[in-house]
Amino acid sequence: MDCIFCKIANGEIPATKVYEDDTVLAFNDLEPQAPSHILVIPKAHIASAADIAPENSAVISHIFEVIAKIAKDNNFNDGFRVVNNCGDSAGQTVKHIHFHLMAGRDFTWPAG
Ligand code: AMP
Ligand code: ZN
């Protein structure tokens, strides 16, 4: 499968890793939208949030444990934003589920 985040997970494509364990990888986004902009992914391919099911959801809860750890380790004490874009209309460009973890500035709602 020609999936850029699978290739990052298996080392074929380089990335600046900030966290890694057996099932989850976190690395810096190439085009940061905040002073800190980290992508957190399962190493195993899940296409999008619409594909989460009982068989694969354990890694998703683990991702949120990892997000809390990264936030603590990087002193995101003022707050942070977690974003998942699911599907074309939401702007998902990479079809391997990923959570944007952004910090270091104020965020507006519902966009930006
Ligand atoms: P999304 O639009 O939600 O699918 O987010 C995809 C994100 O992946 C964007 O923020 C891109 O900047 C980022 N991205 C794409 N290719 C790479 C790469 N090789 N290394 C790091 N981040 C990437
Ligand atoms: Zn993939």
Short mmCIF file of N, CA, C and O and ligand atoms in Angstrom, two decimals:
data_model
loop_
_atom_site.label_atom_id
_atom_site.label_comp_id
_atom_site.label_asym_id
_atom_site.label_seq_id
_atom_site.Cartn_x
_atom_site.Cartn_y
_atom_site.Cartn_z
N MET A 1 0.84 -1.19 0.00
CA MET A 1 0.00 0.00 0.00
C MET A 1 0.88 1.25 0.00
O MET A 1 1.87 1.31 0.72
N ASP A 2 0.50 2.20 -0.82
CA ASP A 2 1.31 3.40 -0.95
C ASP A 2 0.83 4.45 0.06
O ASP A 2 0.16 5.40 -0.31
N CYS A 3 1.22 4.24 1.31
CA CYS A 3 0.75 5.13 2.38
C CYS A 3 1.95 5.79 3.03
O CYS A 3 2.83 5.13 3.59
N ILE A 4 1.97 7.13 2.97
CA ILE A 4 3.14 7.86 3.45
C ILE A 4 3.36 7.67 4.96
O ILE A 4 4.51 7.57 5.41
N PHE A 5 2.28 7.57 5.73
CA PHE A 5 2.47 7.41 7.18
C PHE A 5 2.84 5.98 7.54
O PHE A 5 3.57 5.76 8.52
N CYS A 6 2.42 4.98 6.76
CA CYS A 6 2.96 3.62 6.95
C CYS A 6 4.46 3.63 6.68
O CYS A 6 5.23 2.97 7.40
N LYS A 7 4.88 4.38 5.66
CA LYS A 7 6.31 4.44 5.34
C LYS A 7 7.10 5.16 6.43
O LYS A 7 8.25 4.79 6.71
N ILE A 8 6.52 6.17 7.05
CA ILE A 8 7.18 6.81 8.19
C ILE A 8 7.25 5.82 9.35
O ILE A 8 8.28 5.68 10.02
N ALA A 9 6.15 5.08 9.58
CA ALA A 9 6.11 4.13 10.70
C ALA A 9 7.15 3.02 10.52
O ALA A 9 7.72 2.54 11.51
N ASN A 10 7.39 2.59 9.27
CA ASN A 10 8.35 1.49 9.08
C ASN A 10 9.76 1.98 8.72
O ASN A 10 10.64 1.16 8.41
N GLY A 11 9.96 3.30 8.75
CA GLY A 11 11.30 3.85 8.57
C GLY A 11 11.71 4.12 7.14
O GLY A 11 12.82 4.58 6.89
N GLU A 12 10.83 3.85 6.17
CA GLU A 12 11.17 4.09 4.76
C GLU A 12 11.30 5.58 4.46
O GLU A 12 12.05 5.97 3.55
N ILE A 13 10.52 6.40 5.17
CA ILE A 13 10.56 7.86 5.00
C ILE A 13 10.95 8.45 6.34
O ILE A 13 10.40 8.06 7.38
N PRO A 14 11.92 9.38 6.36
CA PRO A 14 12.35 9.94 7.64
C PRO A 14 11.33 10.91 8.23
O PRO A 14 10.53 11.52 7.51
N ALA A 15 11.37 11.03 9.54
CA ALA A 15 10.54 12.01 10.25
C ALA A 15 11.26 12.34 11.54
O ALA A 15 12.09 11.56 12.03
N THR A 16 10.94 13.51 12.09
CA THR A 16 11.50 13.88 13.39
C THR A 16 10.58 13.35 14.47
O THR A 16 9.52 13.90 14.75
N LYS A 17 11.00 12.21 15.05
CA LYS A 17 10.15 11.52 16.01
C LYS A 17 10.20 12.20 17.37
O LYS A 17 11.28 12.60 17.82
N VAL A 18 9.06 12.30 18.01
CA VAL A 18 9.03 12.85 19.37
C VAL A 18 8.60 11.79 20.38
O VAL A 18 8.79 11.95 21.58
N TYR A 19 8.00 10.69 19.91
CA TYR A 19 7.59 9.60 20.80
C TYR A 19 7.40 8.35 19.94
O TYR A 19 6.92 8.43 18.81
N GLU A 20 7.78 7.20 20.51
CA GLU A 20 7.55 5.94 19.80
C GLU A 20 7.41 4.81 20.80
O GLU A 20 8.14 4.75 21.79
N ASP A 21 6.45 3.93 20.56
CA ASP A 21 6.41 2.66 21.29
C ASP A 21 6.01 1.57 20.29
O ASP A 21 6.09 1.78 19.08
N ASP A 22 5.56 0.43 20.78
CA ASP A 22 5.28 -0.69 19.88
C ASP A 22 4.16 -0.40 18.89
O ASP A 22 4.17 -0.90 17.76
N THR A 23 3.19 0.41 19.31
CA THR A 23 1.99 0.58 18.49
C THR A 23 1.73 2.01 18.02
O THR A 23 0.88 2.22 17.16
N VAL A 24 2.43 2.97 18.61
CA VAL A 24 2.15 4.39 18.33
C VAL A 24 3.44 5.14 18.01
O VAL A 24 4.50 4.86 18.60
N LEU A 25 3.33 6.08 17.06
CA LEU A 25 4.45 6.94 16.71
C LEU A 25 3.97 8.39 16.67
O LEU A 25 2.86 8.67 16.21
N ALA A 26 4.81 9.28 17.15
CA ALA A 26 4.52 10.72 17.07
C ALA A 26 5.72 11.42 16.46
O ALA A 26 6.87 11.12 16.80
N PHE A 27 5.44 12.34 15.56
CA PHE A 27 6.52 13.04 14.85
C PHE A 27 6.06 14.44 14.49
O PHE A 27 4.86 14.73 14.42
N ASN A 28 7.03 15.30 14.23
CA ASN A 28 6.71 16.69 13.91
C ASN A 28 6.07 16.81 12.53
O ASN A 28 6.53 16.17 11.57
N ASP A 29 5.02 17.65 12.44
CA ASP A 29 4.40 17.93 11.15
C ASP A 29 5.37 18.74 10.29
O ASP A 29 6.06 19.63 10.78
N LEU A 30 5.40 18.40 8.99
CA LEU A 30 6.31 19.10 8.05
C LEU A 30 5.92 20.55 7.86
O LEU A 30 6.78 21.38 7.54
N GLU A 31 4.64 20.86 7.97
CA GLU A 31 4.17 22.24 7.77
C GLU A 31 3.42 22.68 9.02
O GLU A 31 2.18 22.71 9.06
N PRO A 32 4.19 23.02 10.08
CA PRO A 32 3.56 23.30 11.38
C PRO A 32 2.60 24.48 11.33
O PRO A 32 2.89 25.52 10.74
N GLN A 33 1.45 24.29 11.96
CA GLN A 33 0.42 25.34 12.05
C GLN A 33 0.41 25.98 13.44
O GLN A 33 -0.49 26.77 13.76
N ALA A 34 1.38 25.62 14.26
CA ALA A 34 1.52 26.17 15.61
C ALA A 34 2.99 25.97 15.99
O ALA A 34 3.70 25.16 15.36
N PRO A 35 3.47 26.69 17.01
CA PRO A 35 4.88 26.50 17.41
C PRO A 35 5.24 25.04 17.67
O PRO A 35 6.34 24.60 17.34
N SER A 36 4.32 24.28 18.28
CA SER A 36 4.47 22.83 18.36
C SER A 36 3.34 22.20 17.58
O SER A 36 2.16 22.53 17.81
N HIS A 37 3.66 21.34 16.64
CA HIS A 37 2.64 20.66 15.83
C HIS A 37 3.13 19.24 15.57
O HIS A 37 4.03 19.01 14.76
N ILE A 38 2.54 18.33 16.31
CA ILE A 38 2.97 16.93 16.32
C ILE A 38 1.84 16.08 15.77
O ILE A 38 0.66 16.32 16.07
N LEU A 39 2.18 15.09 14.96
CA LEU A 39 1.19 14.12 14.47
C LEU A 39 1.35 12.83 15.25
O LEU A 39 2.48 12.34 15.41
N VAL A 40 0.25 12.29 15.75
CA VAL A 40 0.27 11.05 16.51
C VAL A 40 -0.51 10.01 15.72
O VAL A 40 -1.69 10.23 15.39
N ILE A 41 0.14 8.90 15.40
CA ILE A 41 -0.47 7.88 14.53
C ILE A 41 -0.34 6.49 15.14
O ILE A 41 0.63 6.21 15.87
N PRO A 42 -1.29 5.60 14.80
CA PRO A 42 -1.06 4.19 15.08
C PRO A 42 -0.06 3.66 14.04
O PRO A 42 -0.10 4.09 12.88
N LYS A 43 0.82 2.76 14.44
CA LYS A 43 1.75 2.20 13.45
C LYS A 43 0.99 1.34 12.43
O LYS A 43 1.35 1.29 11.26
N ALA A 44 -0.04 0.65 12.90
CA ALA A 44 -0.85 -0.16 11.99
C ALA A 44 -1.80 0.75 11.22
O ALA A 44 -2.35 1.71 11.77
N HIS A 45 -2.01 0.45 9.96
CA HIS A 45 -2.82 1.31 9.11
C HIS A 45 -4.30 1.25 9.48
O HIS A 45 -4.91 0.19 9.45
N ILE A 46 -4.85 2.41 9.82
CA ILE A 46 -6.30 2.62 9.91
C ILE A 46 -6.55 3.84 9.04
O ILE A 46 -5.87 4.87 9.20
N ALA A 47 -7.47 3.76 8.09
CA ALA A 47 -7.59 4.83 7.10
C ALA A 47 -8.10 6.14 7.70
O ALA A 47 -7.59 7.22 7.37
N SER A 48 -9.09 6.06 8.57
CA SER A 48 -9.66 7.30 9.10
C SER A 48 -10.45 7.00 10.36
O SER A 48 -10.66 5.83 10.72
N ALA A 49 -10.95 8.06 11.00
CA ALA A 49 -11.78 7.88 12.20
C ALA A 49 -13.05 7.12 11.88
O ALA A 49 -13.64 6.51 12.78
N ALA A 50 -13.46 7.13 10.62
CA ALA A 50 -14.66 6.38 10.24
C ALA A 50 -14.41 4.87 10.22
O ALA A 50 -15.36 4.09 10.09
N ASP A 51 -13.16 4.48 10.35
CA ASP A 51 -12.80 3.05 10.30
C ASP A 51 -12.45 2.48 11.68
O ASP A 51 -11.96 1.36 11.78
N ILE A 52 -12.70 3.27 12.73
CA ILE A 52 -12.47 2.76 14.09
C ILE A 52 -13.60 1.80 14.45
O ILE A 52 -14.78 2.09 14.23
N ALA A 53 -13.20 0.64 14.96
CA ALA A 53 -14.16 -0.42 15.29
C ALA A 53 -13.65 -1.15 16.52
O ALA A 53 -12.50 -0.94 16.94
N PRO A 54 -14.48 -2.01 17.13
CA PRO A 54 -14.02 -2.71 18.33
C PRO A 54 -12.69 -3.45 18.14
O PRO A 54 -11.88 -3.52 19.07
N GLU A 55 -12.42 -3.92 16.94
CA GLU A 55 -11.19 -4.69 16.69
C GLU A 55 -9.93 -3.82 16.72
O GLU A 55 -8.83 -4.34 16.92
N ASN A 56 -10.05 -2.51 16.47
CA ASN A 56 -8.84 -1.69 16.37
C ASN A 56 -8.85 -0.47 17.30
O ASN A 56 -7.94 0.37 17.23
N SER A 57 -9.84 -0.36 18.15
CA SER A 57 -9.98 0.88 18.92
C SER A 57 -9.03 0.98 20.11
O SER A 57 -8.83 2.08 20.65
N ALA A 58 -8.42 -0.12 20.53
CA ALA A 58 -7.52 -0.06 21.70
C ALA A 58 -6.38 0.91 21.44
O ALA A 58 -5.98 1.68 22.34
N VAL A 59 -5.85 0.90 20.22
CA VAL A 59 -4.73 1.79 19.93
C VAL A 59 -5.16 3.26 19.94
O VAL A 59 -4.35 4.14 20.23
N ILE A 60 -6.43 3.51 19.67
CA ILE A 60 -6.90 4.89 19.69
C ILE A 60 -6.93 5.43 21.12
O ILE A 60 -6.50 6.56 21.39
N SER A 61 -7.39 4.61 22.06
CA SER A 61 -7.35 5.08 23.45
C SER A 61 -5.91 5.23 23.91
O SER A 61 -5.57 6.17 24.64
N HIS A 62 -5.04 4.33 23.44
CA HIS A 62 -3.62 4.47 23.79
C HIS A 62 -3.05 5.77 23.22
O HIS A 62 -2.23 6.43 23.87
N ILE A 63 -3.46 6.14 22.01
CA ILE A 63 -2.99 7.40 21.42
C ILE A 63 -3.31 8.58 22.35
O ILE A 63 -2.48 9.48 22.53
N PHE A 64 -4.47 8.56 22.99
CA PHE A 64 -4.80 9.68 23.88
C PHE A 64 -3.99 9.65 25.17
O PHE A 64 -3.70 10.71 25.74
N GLU A 65 -3.57 8.47 25.60
CA GLU A 65 -2.62 8.41 26.72
C GLU A 65 -1.28 9.01 26.29
O GLU A 65 -0.64 9.74 27.05
N VAL A 66 -0.87 8.69 25.07
CA VAL A 66 0.39 9.21 24.54
C VAL A 66 0.32 10.74 24.40
O VAL A 66 1.28 11.45 24.73
N ILE A 67 -0.81 11.23 23.91
CA ILE A 67 -0.98 12.68 23.78
C ILE A 67 -0.81 13.36 25.14
O ILE A 67 -0.11 14.38 25.26
N ALA A 68 -1.42 12.81 26.17
CA ALA A 68 -1.29 13.39 27.52
C ALA A 68 0.16 13.37 27.98
O ALA A 68 0.66 14.32 28.60
N LYS A 69 0.87 12.29 27.68
CA LYS A 69 2.28 12.19 28.07
C LYS A 69 3.14 13.21 27.31
O LYS A 69 3.99 13.89 27.90
N ILE A 70 2.92 13.32 26.00
CA ILE A 70 3.69 14.29 25.21
C ILE A 70 3.42 15.71 25.73
O ILE A 70 4.35 16.52 25.87
N ALA A 71 2.15 16.00 26.01
CA ALA A 71 1.80 17.33 26.51
C ALA A 71 2.50 17.61 27.84
O ALA A 71 3.01 18.72 28.07
N LYS A 72 2.55 16.61 28.70
CA LYS A 72 3.21 16.79 30.00
C LYS A 72 4.72 16.96 29.82
O LYS A 72 5.34 17.87 30.38
N ASP A 73 5.31 16.08 29.00
CA ASP A 73 6.77 16.12 28.80
C ASP A 73 7.23 17.41 28.14
O ASP A 73 8.38 17.83 28.31
N ASN A 74 6.35 18.02 27.33
CA ASN A 74 6.72 19.25 26.61
C ASN A 74 6.16 20.51 27.25
O ASN A 74 6.23 21.59 26.66
N ASN A 75 5.59 20.35 28.47
CA ASN A 75 5.08 21.50 29.22
C ASN A 75 4.04 22.30 28.44
O ASN A 75 4.09 23.53 28.41
N PHE A 76 3.08 21.57 27.82
CA PHE A 76 1.99 22.26 27.15
C PHE A 76 0.96 22.68 28.22
O PHE A 76 -0.23 22.35 28.15
N ASN A 77 1.44 23.41 29.23
CA ASN A 77 0.61 23.67 30.40
C ASN A 77 -0.51 24.67 30.15
O ASN A 77 -1.51 24.69 30.87
N ASP A 78 -0.33 25.53 29.15
CA ASP A 78 -1.35 26.53 28.86
C ASP A 78 -2.51 25.94 28.06
O ASP A 78 -3.51 26.61 27.83
N GLY A 79 -2.35 24.72 27.61
CA GLY A 79 -3.39 24.07 26.82
C GLY A 79 -2.85 23.61 25.48
O GLY A 79 -1.74 23.98 25.07
N PHE A 80 -3.62 22.80 24.84
CA PHE A 80 -3.23 22.29 23.52
C PHE A 80 -4.49 21.92 22.78
O PHE A 80 -5.58 21.83 23.36
N ARG A 81 -4.35 21.73 21.48
CA ARG A 81 -5.49 21.33 20.66
C ARG A 81 -5.18 20.00 19.99
O ARG A 81 -4.08 19.79 19.47
N VAL A 82 -6.17 19.11 19.98
CA VAL A 82 -6.09 17.83 19.27
C VAL A 82 -7.12 17.86 18.15
O VAL A 82 -8.30 18.15 18.41
N VAL A 83 -6.67 17.60 16.92
CA VAL A 83 -7.56 17.66 15.76
C VAL A 83 -7.45 16.37 14.97
O VAL A 83 -6.35 15.85 14.74
N ASN A 84 -8.60 15.86 14.55
CA ASN A 84 -8.62 14.77 13.58
C ASN A 84 -9.51 15.19 12.41
O ASN A 84 -10.69 15.52 12.61
N ASN A 85 -8.94 15.21 11.23
CA ASN A 85 -9.71 15.46 10.02
C ASN A 85 -10.10 14.11 9.43
O ASN A 85 -9.22 13.28 9.18
N CYS A 86 -11.39 13.92 9.24
CA CYS A 86 -11.88 12.62 8.73
C CYS A 86 -12.61 12.83 7.42
O CYS A 86 -13.69 13.42 7.40
N GLY A 87 -12.00 12.36 6.35
CA GLY A 87 -12.65 12.43 5.04
C GLY A 87 -12.33 13.71 4.29
O GLY A 87 -11.77 14.66 4.84
N ASP A 88 -12.68 13.70 3.02
CA ASP A 88 -12.30 14.79 2.13
C ASP A 88 -12.90 16.13 2.53
O ASP A 88 -12.22 17.16 2.52
N SER A 89 -14.15 16.16 2.93
CA SER A 89 -14.77 17.45 3.23
C SER A 89 -14.21 18.05 4.50
O SER A 89 -14.29 19.27 4.72
N ALA A 90 -13.61 17.22 5.35
CA ALA A 90 -12.96 17.73 6.57
C ALA A 90 -11.51 18.10 6.33
O ALA A 90 -10.83 18.59 7.23
N GLY A 91 -11.01 17.82 5.11
CA GLY A 91 -9.64 18.19 4.78
C GLY A 91 -8.61 17.14 5.08
O GLY A 91 -7.42 17.44 5.20
N GLN A 92 -9.03 15.88 5.21
CA GLN A 92 -8.05 14.80 5.44
C GLN A 92 -7.29 14.55 4.15
O GLN A 92 -7.86 14.11 3.16
N THR A 93 -5.97 14.84 4.17
CA THR A 93 -5.15 14.65 2.97
C THR A 93 -4.37 13.35 3.01
O THR A 93 -4.04 12.81 1.96
N VAL A 94 -4.05 12.86 4.20
CA VAL A 94 -3.32 11.59 4.33
C VAL A 94 -4.30 10.57 4.90
O VAL A 94 -4.81 10.73 6.01
N LYS A 95 -4.53 9.51 4.14
CA LYS A 95 -5.57 8.54 4.51
C LYS A 95 -5.02 7.43 5.41
O LYS A 95 -5.19 6.22 5.15
N HIS A 96 -4.32 7.87 6.45
CA HIS A 96 -3.87 7.02 7.56
C HIS A 96 -4.18 7.85 8.79
O HIS A 96 -3.63 8.96 8.94
N ILE A 97 -5.04 7.34 9.65
CA ILE A 97 -5.56 8.17 10.74
C ILE A 97 -4.41 8.81 11.52
O ILE A 97 -3.39 8.18 11.80
N HIS A 98 -4.61 10.09 11.83
CA HIS A 98 -3.60 10.83 12.59
C HIS A 98 -4.30 11.91 13.40
O HIS A 98 -5.32 12.47 12.98
N PHE A 99 -3.71 12.19 14.54
CA PHE A 99 -4.22 13.23 15.42
C PHE A 99 -3.19 14.35 15.47
O PHE A 99 -2.02 14.10 15.79
N HIS A 100 -3.62 15.55 15.10
CA HIS A 100 -2.76 16.73 15.18
C HIS A 100 -2.75 17.19 16.64
O HIS A 100 -3.82 17.48 17.21
N LEU A 101 -1.58 17.27 17.23
CA LEU A 101 -1.41 17.81 18.58
C LEU A 101 -0.67 19.13 18.44
O LEU A 101 0.49 19.15 18.01
N MET A 102 -1.37 20.22 18.72
CA MET A 102 -0.80 21.56 18.49
C MET A 102 -0.81 22.35 19.78
O MET A 102 -1.77 22.29 20.57
N ALA A 103 0.26 23.12 19.99
CA ALA A 103 0.39 23.92 21.20
C ALA A 103 1.33 25.08 20.93
O ALA A 103 2.00 25.15 19.90
N GLY A 104 1.32 26.05 21.88
CA GLY A 104 2.27 27.16 21.79
C GLY A 104 1.66 28.44 21.29
O GLY A 104 2.37 29.44 21.11
N ARG A 105 0.37 28.43 21.05
CA ARG A 105 -0.33 29.67 20.68
C ARG A 105 -1.78 29.53 21.12
O ARG A 105 -2.22 28.45 21.51
N ASP A 106 -2.53 30.65 21.03
CA ASP A 106 -3.96 30.57 21.28
C ASP A 106 -4.67 30.06 20.03
O ASP A 106 -4.24 30.35 18.90
N PHE A 107 -5.75 29.35 20.23
CA PHE A 107 -6.53 28.82 19.12
C PHE A 107 -7.92 29.40 19.15
O PHE A 107 -8.49 29.65 20.21
N THR A 108 -8.46 29.62 17.97
CA THR A 108 -9.84 30.08 17.88
C THR A 108 -10.76 28.88 17.66
O THR A 108 -10.31 27.76 17.37
N TRP A 109 -12.03 29.10 17.81
CA TRP A 109 -13.02 28.04 17.64
C TRP A 109 -14.22 28.61 16.90
O TRP A 109 -14.61 29.73 17.20
N PRO A 110 -14.76 27.89 15.87
CA PRO A 110 -14.50 26.50 15.51
C PRO A 110 -13.34 26.28 14.55
O PRO A 110 -13.05 25.12 14.27
N ALA A 111 -12.69 27.31 14.03
CA ALA A 111 -11.60 27.06 13.09
C ALA A 111 -10.34 27.75 13.59
O ALA A 111 -10.39 28.67 14.37
N GLY A 112 -9.19 27.27 13.04
CA GLY A 112 -7.92 27.94 13.25
C GLY A 112 -7.38 27.88 14.64
O GLY A 112 -6.49 28.61 15.00
P1 AMP B 1 -4.53 16.12 7.22
O1 AMP B 1 -4.72 17.26 6.28
O2 AMP B 1 -5.36 16.18 8.46
O3 AMP B 1 -4.65 14.79 6.50
O4 AMP B 1 -3.06 16.25 7.76
C1 AMP B 1 -1.95 15.74 7.09
C2 AMP B 1 -0.75 16.38 7.70
O5 AMP B 1 0.39 15.62 7.37
C3 AMP B 1 -0.48 17.81 7.22
O6 AMP B 1 -0.47 18.69 8.34
C4 AMP B 1 0.89 17.71 6.55
O7 AMP B 1 1.67 18.87 6.79
C5 AMP B 1 1.48 16.49 7.21
N1 AMP B 1 2.48 15.76 6.46
C6 AMP B 1 2.38 15.30 5.20
N2 AMP B 1 3.48 14.62 4.85
C7 AMP B 1 4.30 14.64 5.95
C8 AMP B 1 5.60 14.11 6.22
N3 AMP B 1 6.29 13.40 5.30
N4 AMP B 1 6.13 14.34 7.45
C9 AMP B 1 5.45 15.05 8.36
N5 AMP B 1 4.22 15.56 8.16
C10 AMP B 1 3.66 15.37 6.96
ZN ZN B 2 -0.87 3.78 6.41
#
